[in-house]
Amino acid sequence: GSKDFAKLIEKINNYANEQKHNEDKEKDIFGYTKNWENISRAYRELKEYTCEKCGIQITNPFDYHFMHVHHINGNKTDNRKDNLQCLCVACHANIDDIHRENFSKGGNKTILRLFKELYK
């Protein structure tokens, strides 16, 4: 219900504030903040695993990994709620040339192919 929604918003804001106070913004090897997994999960829950671009919703928990959280301004350390967008892997892969390149190889390419086989 709306109480859960409020808790999720609070959780996202807490993670973002926690990160803001951490001046050197500890990052992982991919450039994301250390608490990115938590922020990403909370944001996807908030959006009910629904793509904000095409509207597809993932209801199977085993397929939640097909839903990504995109940083709108391209800054992977800017986890403010208004800089985040819940996207299915197909929409995320087509955001721009950088993403098209990233999703054209390796594990990302495999995930994109699997998603398309299952959902598109």
PDB file of C-alpha atoms in Angstrom:
ATOM      1  CA  GLY A   1       0.000   0.000   0.000  1.00  0.00           C
ATOM      2  CA  SER A   2       0.941   3.656   0.272  1.00  0.00           C
ATOM      3  CA  LYS A   3       2.795   3.031   3.543  1.00  0.00           C
ATOM      4  CA  ASP A   4       5.126   0.632   1.701  1.00  0.00           C
ATOM      5  CA  PHE A   5       5.540   3.219  -1.053  1.00  0.00           C
ATOM      6  CA  ALA A   6       6.522   5.868   1.502  1.00  0.00           C
ATOM      7  CA  LYS A   7       9.025   3.436   3.060  1.00  0.00           C
ATOM      8  CA  LEU A   8      10.620   2.791  -0.338  1.00  0.00           C
ATOM      9  CA  ILE A   9      10.914   6.523  -1.066  1.00  0.00           C
ATOM     10  CA  GLU A  10      12.471   6.997   2.367  1.00  0.00           C
ATOM     11  CA  LYS A  11      14.866   4.102   1.705  1.00  0.00           C
ATOM     12  CA  ILE A  12      15.961   5.594  -1.644  1.00  0.00           C
ATOM     13  CA  ASN A  13      16.416   9.035  -0.064  1.00  0.00           C
ATOM     14  CA  ASN A  14      18.381   7.557   2.844  1.00  0.00           C
ATOM     15  CA  TYR A  15      20.732   5.775   0.434  1.00  0.00           C
ATOM     16  CA  ALA A  16      21.161   8.967  -1.601  1.00  0.00           C
ATOM     17  CA  ASN A  17      21.845  11.066   1.532  1.00  0.00           C
ATOM     18  CA  GLU A  18      24.182   8.448   2.950  1.00  0.00           C
ATOM     19  CA  GLN A  19      26.050   8.642  -0.323  1.00  0.00           C
ATOM     20  CA  LYS A  20      26.076  12.476  -0.405  1.00  0.00           C
ATOM     21  CA  HIS A  21      27.740  12.595   3.014  1.00  0.00           C
ATOM     22  CA  ASN A  22      30.380  10.203   1.806  1.00  0.00           C
ATOM     23  CA  GLU A  23      32.440  12.912   0.120  1.00  0.00           C
ATOM     24  CA  ASP A  24      34.823  10.658  -1.777  1.00  0.00           C
ATOM     25  CA  LYS A  25      31.824   8.641  -2.988  1.00  0.00           C
ATOM     26  CA  GLU A  26      33.319   5.184  -2.738  1.00  0.00           C
ATOM     27  CA  LYS A  27      32.828   3.479  -6.085  1.00  0.00           C
ATOM     28  CA  ASP A  28      33.006  -0.070  -7.340  1.00  0.00           C
ATOM     29  CA  ILE A  29      35.108  -1.044 -10.358  1.00  0.00           C
ATOM     30  CA  PHE A  30      32.252  -0.066 -12.698  1.00  0.00           C
ATOM     31  CA  GLY A  31      31.954   3.462 -11.290  1.00  0.00           C
ATOM     32  CA  TYR A  32      28.760   2.873  -9.284  1.00  0.00           C
ATOM     33  CA  THR A  33      28.454   3.837  -5.616  1.00  0.00           C
ATOM     34  CA  LYS A  34      28.998   0.978  -3.158  1.00  0.00           C
ATOM     35  CA  ASN A  35      25.288   0.957  -2.198  1.00  0.00           C
ATOM     36  CA  TRP A  36      24.081   0.918  -5.833  1.00  0.00           C
ATOM     37  CA  GLU A  37      22.576  -2.592  -5.602  1.00  0.00           C
ATOM     38  CA  ASN A  38      20.342  -1.458  -2.717  1.00  0.00           C
ATOM     39  CA  ILE A  39      19.315   1.758  -4.453  1.00  0.00           C
ATOM     40  CA  SER A  40      18.629  -0.075  -7.716  1.00  0.00           C
ATOM     41  CA  ARG A  41      16.508  -2.742  -6.009  1.00  0.00           C
ATOM     42  CA  ALA A  42      14.536  -0.163  -3.998  1.00  0.00           C
ATOM     43  CA  TYR A  43      13.886   1.939  -7.115  1.00  0.00           C
ATOM     44  CA  ARG A  44      12.783  -1.055  -9.201  1.00  0.00           C
ATOM     45  CA  GLU A  45      10.455  -2.116  -6.345  1.00  0.00           C
ATOM     46  CA  LEU A  46       9.096   1.424  -6.205  1.00  0.00           C
ATOM     47  CA  LYS A  47       8.316   1.246  -9.937  1.00  0.00           C
ATOM     48  CA  GLU A  48       6.935  -2.297  -9.504  1.00  0.00           C
ATOM     49  CA  TYR A  49       9.456  -3.660 -12.017  1.00  0.00           C
ATOM     50  CA  THR A  50       7.693  -1.738 -14.789  1.00  0.00           C
ATOM     51  CA  CYS A  51       9.592  -0.094 -17.657  1.00  0.00           C
ATOM     52  CA  GLU A  52       9.049   3.676 -17.608  1.00  0.00           C
ATOM     53  CA  LYS A  53       9.532   3.766 -21.390  1.00  0.00           C
ATOM     54  CA  CYS A  54       7.582   0.844 -22.938  1.00  0.00           C
ATOM     55  CA  GLY A  55       5.420  -0.104 -19.933  1.00  0.00           C
ATOM     56  CA  ILE A  56       6.326  -3.804 -19.807  1.00  0.00           C
ATOM     57  CA  GLN A  57       6.109  -5.220 -16.285  1.00  0.00           C
ATOM     58  CA  ILE A  58       8.196  -8.105 -14.964  1.00  0.00           C
ATOM     59  CA  THR A  59       6.220 -10.143 -12.429  1.00  0.00           C
ATOM     60  CA  ASN A  60       8.461 -13.206 -12.159  1.00  0.00           C
ATOM     61  CA  PRO A  61      11.120 -12.572  -9.460  1.00  0.00           C
ATOM     62  CA  PHE A  62      13.564 -14.767 -11.416  1.00  0.00           C
ATOM     63  CA  ASP A  63      13.325 -12.254 -14.276  1.00  0.00           C
ATOM     64  CA  TYR A  64      13.767  -9.065 -12.198  1.00  0.00           C
ATOM     65  CA  HIS A  65      17.321  -8.794 -13.579  1.00  0.00           C
ATOM     66  CA  PHE A  66      15.775  -7.847 -16.946  1.00  0.00           C
ATOM     67  CA  MET A  67      14.669  -4.558 -15.354  1.00  0.00           C
ATOM     68  CA  HIS A  68      17.477  -2.010 -14.995  1.00  0.00           C
ATOM     69  CA  VAL A  69      17.830   1.407 -13.376  1.00  0.00           C
ATOM     70  CA  HIS A  70      19.267   4.019 -15.720  1.00  0.00           C
ATOM     71  CA  HIS A  71      21.038   7.240 -14.641  1.00  0.00           C
ATOM     72  CA  ILE A  72      19.367   9.876 -16.830  1.00  0.00           C
ATOM     73  CA  ASN A  73      22.279  12.353 -16.718  1.00  0.00           C
ATOM     74  CA  GLY A  74      24.881   9.606 -17.241  1.00  0.00           C
ATOM     75  CA  ASN A  75      26.481  10.151 -13.823  1.00  0.00           C
ATOM     76  CA  LYS A  76      26.551   6.755 -12.107  1.00  0.00           C
ATOM     77  CA  THR A  77      27.088   8.368  -8.694  1.00  0.00           C
ATOM     78  CA  ASP A  78      24.054  10.683  -8.959  1.00  0.00           C
ATOM     79  CA  ASN A  79      21.407   8.474  -7.355  1.00  0.00           C
ATOM     80  CA  ARG A  80      18.800  11.163  -6.733  1.00  0.00           C
ATOM     81  CA  LYS A  81      15.345   9.758  -7.450  1.00  0.00           C
ATOM     82  CA  ASP A  82      14.724  12.282 -10.262  1.00  0.00           C
ATOM     83  CA  ASN A  83      17.888  11.097 -12.028  1.00  0.00           C
ATOM     84  CA  LEU A  84      16.784   7.456 -12.066  1.00  0.00           C
ATOM     85  CA  GLN A  85      14.619   5.641 -14.598  1.00  0.00           C
ATOM     86  CA  CYS A  86      13.382   2.050 -14.441  1.00  0.00           C
ATOM     87  CA  LEU A  87      13.902   0.488 -17.878  1.00  0.00           C
ATOM     88  CA  CYS A  88      13.601  -2.985 -19.316  1.00  0.00           C
ATOM     89  CA  VAL A  89      16.897  -4.187 -20.730  1.00  0.00           C
ATOM     90  CA  ALA A  90      15.696  -3.589 -24.340  1.00  0.00           C
ATOM     91  CA  CYS A  91      14.818   0.082 -23.687  1.00  0.00           C
ATOM     92  CA  HIS A  92      17.996   0.557 -21.631  1.00  0.00           C
ATOM     93  CA  ALA A  93      20.117  -0.913 -24.433  1.00  0.00           C
ATOM     94  CA  ASN A  94      18.699   1.647 -26.893  1.00  0.00           C
ATOM     95  CA  ILE A  95      18.982   4.828 -24.801  1.00  0.00           C
ATOM     96  CA  ASP A  96      22.000   6.137 -26.733  1.00  0.00           C
ATOM     97  CA  ASP A  97      25.069   5.066 -28.713  1.00  0.00           C
ATOM     98  CA  ILE A  98      27.103   4.322 -25.577  1.00  0.00           C
ATOM     99  CA  HIS A  99      24.406   1.933 -24.335  1.00  0.00           C
ATOM    100  CA  ARG A 100      23.953   0.380 -27.802  1.00  0.00           C
ATOM    101  CA  GLU A 101      27.708  -0.311 -27.786  1.00  0.00           C
ATOM    102  CA  ASN A 102      27.657  -1.712 -24.216  1.00  0.00           C
ATOM    103  CA  PHE A 103      24.781  -4.059 -25.004  1.00  0.00           C
ATOM    104  CA  SER A 104      26.293  -5.310 -28.273  1.00  0.00           C
ATOM    105  CA  LYS A 105      28.830  -7.579 -26.561  1.00  0.00           C
ATOM    106  CA  GLY A 106      29.483  -9.962 -23.705  1.00  0.00           C
ATOM    107  CA  GLY A 107      27.034 -10.693 -20.913  1.00  0.00           C
ATOM    108  CA  ASN A 108      24.875  -7.670 -21.717  1.00  0.00           C
ATOM    109  CA  LYS A 109      24.322  -8.978 -25.252  1.00  0.00           C
ATOM    110  CA  THR A 110      23.254 -12.372 -23.859  1.00  0.00           C
ATOM    111  CA  ILE A 111      20.835 -10.816 -21.347  1.00  0.00           C
ATOM    112  CA  LEU A 112      19.316  -8.634 -24.084  1.00  0.00           C
ATOM    113  CA  ARG A 113      18.850 -11.656 -26.406  1.00  0.00           C
ATOM    114  CA  LEU A 114      17.262 -13.719 -23.596  1.00  0.00           C
ATOM    115  CA  PHE A 115      14.928 -10.886 -22.657  1.00  0.00           C
ATOM    116  CA  LYS A 116      13.787 -10.474 -26.261  1.00  0.00           C
ATOM    117  CA  GLU A 117      13.175 -14.236 -26.569  1.00  0.00           C
ATOM    118  CA  LEU A 118      11.076 -14.270 -23.382  1.00  0.00           C
ATOM    119  CA  TYR A 119       9.246 -10.946 -23.523  1.00  0.00           C
ATOM    120  CA  LYS A 120       9.346  -9.219 -26.920  1.00  0.00           C
TER     121      LYS A 120
END
